[in-house]
Amino acid sequence: MYWIKNTAGKPDAMLTFAFLAFSVVTLNVLLATFGRISFRGFEIGLQSMDAAAMTAYLGATFTAYVTRRWTDRKYVAEENGEENQDEWGRGW
């Protein structure tokens, strides 16, 4: 399977899943604005996702991605003997 590469240039499964989740929700919102599409006798009705379902879908995926990024940054810095610092140089 092909994974989207993160900013470090490594294949990233959680980034791929987050992108797919965002794409699914966005596509559903866009298609649901039409409600019903018909073409040469073929008709399909589209319903929007429930707001709570979209929030749960996106929230869980993005939380997992951010948590994994935070964990990678924390433990890679410890392995290299560096102190964890924020963008202003303060340790945490």
Short mmCIF file of C-alpha atoms in Angstrom, two decimals:
data_model
loop_
_atom_site.label_atom_id
_atom_site.label_comp_id
_atom_site.label_asym_id
_atom_site.label_seq_id
_atom_site.Cartn_x
_atom_site.Cartn_y
_atom_site.Cartn_z
CA MET A 1 0.00 0.00 0.00
CA TYR A 2 1.16 3.52 -0.71
CA TRP A 3 1.51 5.85 2.30
CA ILE A 4 1.72 9.62 2.12
CA LYS A 5 5.12 10.89 3.25
CA ASN A 6 5.36 13.18 6.27
CA THR A 7 7.59 16.25 6.63
CA ALA A 8 10.55 14.02 7.51
CA GLY A 9 10.14 12.18 4.19
CA LYS A 10 9.03 8.91 5.83
CA PRO A 11 5.90 6.99 4.79
CA ASP A 12 3.21 7.80 7.34
CA ALA A 13 0.14 5.60 7.83
CA MET A 14 -1.63 7.97 10.24
CA LEU A 15 -1.17 10.93 7.90
CA THR A 16 -2.62 8.83 5.10
CA PHE A 17 -5.62 7.83 7.25
CA ALA A 18 -6.15 11.45 8.36
CA PHE A 19 -6.07 12.61 4.72
CA LEU A 20 -8.53 9.89 3.67
CA ALA A 21 -10.88 10.73 6.57
CA PHE A 22 -10.84 14.40 5.63
CA SER A 23 -11.43 13.51 1.96
CA VAL A 24 -14.39 11.24 2.77
CA VAL A 25 -16.10 13.86 4.92
CA THR A 26 -15.43 16.66 2.42
CA LEU A 27 -16.69 14.58 -0.51
CA ASN A 28 -19.81 13.66 1.46
CA VAL A 29 -20.52 17.31 2.29
CA LEU A 30 -20.03 18.37 -1.34
CA LEU A 31 -22.16 15.57 -2.82
CA ALA A 32 -24.89 15.95 -0.21
CA THR A 33 -25.44 19.55 -1.28
CA PHE A 34 -26.99 18.20 -4.50
CA GLY A 35 -29.23 15.72 -2.64
CA ARG A 36 -30.13 13.71 -5.72
CA ILE A 37 -28.20 13.10 -8.92
CA SER A 38 -29.77 11.55 -12.00
CA PHE A 39 -28.20 10.71 -15.34
CA ARG A 40 -29.92 8.83 -18.21
CA GLY A 41 -32.39 7.06 -16.01
CA PHE A 42 -29.87 6.29 -13.27
CA GLU A 43 -30.64 8.12 -10.06
CA ILE A 44 -28.81 8.22 -6.76
CA GLY A 45 -29.93 9.97 -3.59
CA LEU A 46 -27.28 11.35 -1.25
CA GLN A 47 -27.67 12.19 2.41
CA SER A 48 -25.28 14.20 4.51
CA MET A 49 -23.47 12.60 7.42
CA ASP A 50 -24.64 13.41 10.90
CA ALA A 51 -22.52 16.16 12.46
CA ALA A 52 -21.70 13.96 15.46
CA ALA A 53 -20.57 11.15 13.17
CA MET A 54 -18.32 13.51 11.21
CA THR A 55 -16.85 14.90 14.44
CA ALA A 56 -16.17 11.43 15.81
CA TYR A 57 -14.70 10.27 12.49
CA LEU A 58 -12.36 13.23 12.08
CA GLY A 59 -11.63 13.75 15.78
CA ALA A 60 -10.39 10.23 16.40
CA THR A 61 -8.26 10.18 13.26
CA PHE A 62 -6.64 13.58 13.77
CA THR A 63 -6.10 12.94 17.49
CA ALA A 64 -4.27 9.71 16.68
CA TYR A 65 -2.13 11.52 14.10
CA VAL A 66 -1.21 14.40 16.42
CA THR A 67 -0.51 12.04 19.32
CA ARG A 68 1.79 9.91 17.17
CA ARG A 69 3.64 13.01 15.94
CA TRP A 70 4.07 14.25 19.52
CA THR A 71 5.32 10.83 20.66
CA ASP A 72 7.78 10.57 17.75
CA ARG A 73 9.17 14.03 18.47
CA LYS A 74 9.48 13.37 22.19
CA TYR A 75 11.23 10.01 21.98
CA VAL A 76 13.47 10.80 19.00
CA ALA A 77 14.84 13.80 20.92
CA GLU A 78 15.48 11.63 24.01
CA GLU A 79 17.30 9.00 21.93
CA ASN A 80 19.58 11.70 20.52
CA GLY A 81 20.29 13.07 24.00
CA GLU A 82 18.60 16.36 23.25
CA GLU A 83 16.37 18.20 25.66
CA ASN A 84 12.78 18.58 24.51
CA GLN A 85 12.16 22.23 23.67
CA ASP A 86 9.37 24.25 22.22
CA GLU A 87 9.81 26.79 19.43
CA TRP A 88 11.08 29.43 21.93
CA GLY A 89 13.82 27.19 23.31
CA ARG A 90 12.09 26.39 26.58
CA GLY A 91 12.38 22.82 27.81
CA TRP A 92 9.37 20.72 28.67
#
